[in-house]
Amino acid sequence: MAGKRYSRQRELIYEAVKGSKEHPTAEMVFQWLKPENPGLSLGTVYRNLSLLSQEGQLRRMPFPVERYDACVEPHSHLRCEICGRVMDLALDYDSGMDALAAKAQPGARVLRHDLTFYGLCPECQGRELEAVG
């Protein structure tokens, strides 16, 4: 793991995010790690997630409650409007959108974009259909 200084707690936090497809919040990471790491504090989790994001090892996702993603390559997401779950979407990154955004704001330099779709995850859609049927 790259970084300025090795920290066992930082590595545990990074591995927890990396091993999850849930795009976890700091609270989720804390709850996952606390049972086996009783000295871990929520503040430590927040500080290390912030540091890992600043170093480019994690991606901070500013939803109403910040989430983190170990996949730092540009990609799209789907956020469930019912349960709040965030999922990766297998869509190719469209650099043409960056060029369009730069044209829309003359003089601006667009580096990248984040695209989030909002809808229903498969589980919530299934529950919705069961309730109707």
Coordinates of C-alpha atoms in Angstrom, one line a residue:
M1 CA 0.0 0.0 0.0
A2 CA 1.5 3.3 -1.1
G3 CA 1.5 6.2 1.3
K4 CA 3.7 8.4 3.4
R5 CA 3.8 6.2 6.5
Y6 CA 2.6 2.7 7.2
S7 CA -0.3 2.4 9.6
R8 CA -1.9 -1.0 10.4
Q9 CA -5.2 0.7 11.1
R10 CA -5.0 2.6 7.8
E11 CA -4.3 -0.7 5.9
L12 CA -7.2 -2.4 7.7
I13 CA -9.5 0.5 6.7
Y14 CA -8.3 0.4 3.1
E15 CA -8.7 -3.3 2.8
A16 CA -12.2 -3.1 4.3
V17 CA -13.3 -0.7 1.5
K18 CA -11.4 -2.5 -1.1
G19 CA -13.0 -5.8 -0.2
S20 CA -16.5 -4.4 -0.3
K21 CA -18.8 -3.7 -3.3
E22 CA -21.1 -1.6 -1.0
H23 CA -19.3 1.7 -1.4
P24 CA -19.3 1.9 2.4
T25 CA -19.7 4.9 4.7
A26 CA -17.2 5.6 7.5
E27 CA -19.7 4.3 10.0
M28 CA -20.0 1.0 8.0
V29 CA -16.2 0.5 8.0
F30 CA -16.1 1.3 11.7
Q31 CA -18.8 -1.3 12.5
W32 CA -17.1 -3.9 10.4
L33 CA -13.6 -3.4 12.0
K34 CA -14.5 -2.6 15.6
P35 CA -15.2 -6.2 16.8
E36 CA -11.7 -7.3 16.0
N37 CA -10.1 -4.0 16.7
P38 CA -11.5 -2.7 20.0
G39 CA -9.0 0.3 20.2
L40 CA -10.3 1.6 16.9
S41 CA -12.3 4.9 17.0
L42 CA -14.8 6.3 14.5
G43 CA -12.6 9.5 14.3
T44 CA -9.6 7.3 13.3
V45 CA -11.7 5.8 10.5
Y46 CA -12.8 9.2 9.2
R47 CA -9.2 10.6 9.4
N48 CA -7.8 7.6 7.5
L49 CA -10.5 7.5 4.9
S50 CA -9.8 11.2 4.3
L51 CA -6.1 10.6 4.0
L52 CA -6.5 7.6 1.7
S53 CA -8.8 9.8 -0.5
Q54 CA -6.2 12.6 -0.6
E55 CA -3.5 10.2 -1.6
G56 CA -5.7 8.9 -4.4
Q57 CA -6.1 5.3 -3.0
L58 CA -9.8 5.8 -2.4
R59 CA -12.5 7.8 -4.1
R60 CA -14.7 10.0 -1.9
M61 CA -18.3 10.0 -3.1
P62 CA -20.3 13.0 -1.8
F63 CA -23.8 11.5 -1.3
P64 CA -25.8 12.8 1.6
V65 CA -23.6 10.5 3.7
E66 CA -20.1 10.3 2.2
R67 CA -19.2 6.9 0.8
Y68 CA -15.9 5.5 -0.4
D69 CA -14.8 3.5 -3.4
A70 CA -11.5 1.6 -3.8
C71 CA -12.0 1.7 -7.6
V72 CA -10.5 5.1 -8.4
E73 CA -10.8 4.7 -12.2
P74 CA -13.6 6.8 -13.7
H75 CA -16.8 4.9 -13.7
S76 CA -20.6 5.4 -13.2
H77 CA -22.9 4.4 -10.3
L78 CA -26.5 3.6 -9.6
R79 CA -27.9 4.9 -6.3
C80 CA -31.1 3.2 -5.1
E81 CA -33.8 5.7 -4.2
I82 CA -35.3 3.4 -1.6
C83 CA -32.5 1.8 0.4
G84 CA -29.6 4.1 -0.6
R85 CA -27.4 1.3 -1.8
V86 CA -24.7 2.4 -4.4
M87 CA -23.6 0.1 -7.1
D88 CA -21.0 0.3 -9.9
L89 CA -22.4 0.3 -13.4
A90 CA -20.5 -1.4 -16.3
L91 CA -20.6 1.6 -18.6
D92 CA -17.6 2.9 -20.6
Y93 CA -16.3 6.3 -19.5
D94 CA -17.3 8.8 -22.1
S95 CA -14.5 11.4 -22.4
G96 CA -16.7 13.1 -25.0
M97 CA -18.8 14.4 -22.1
D98 CA -15.7 16.1 -20.7
A99 CA -15.2 17.9 -24.1
L100 CA -18.9 18.9 -24.2
A101 CA -18.7 20.3 -20.6
A102 CA -15.5 22.3 -21.5
K103 CA -17.3 23.8 -24.6
A104 CA -20.3 24.7 -22.4
Q105 CA -17.9 26.8 -20.1
P106 CA -15.4 28.6 -22.4
G107 CA -12.0 28.8 -20.8
A108 CA -12.7 25.9 -18.4
R109 CA -10.5 22.8 -18.3
V110 CA -12.5 19.7 -17.5
L111 CA -10.4 16.9 -16.0
R112 CA -13.1 14.3 -15.5
H113 CA -16.7 13.7 -14.5
D114 CA -18.7 11.6 -12.1
L115 CA -22.0 10.2 -13.3
T116 CA -24.6 8.8 -10.9
F117 CA -27.9 7.4 -12.0
Y118 CA -30.8 7.2 -9.5
G119 CA -33.4 4.4 -9.5
L120 CA -34.2 1.1 -7.8
C121 CA -31.7 -1.7 -7.0
P122 CA -32.8 -5.2 -8.0
E123 CA -33.8 -6.1 -4.4
C124 CA -36.0 -3.0 -3.9
Q125 CA -37.5 -3.3 -7.3
G126 CA -38.4 -6.9 -6.5
R127 CA -40.0 -5.9 -3.2
E128 CA -42.0 -3.2 -4.9
L129 CA -43.3 -5.7 -7.4
E130 CA -44.2 -8.1 -4.6
A131 CA -46.2 -5.4 -2.8
V132 CA -48.2 -4.6 -5.9
G133 CA -48.8 -8.2 -6.9

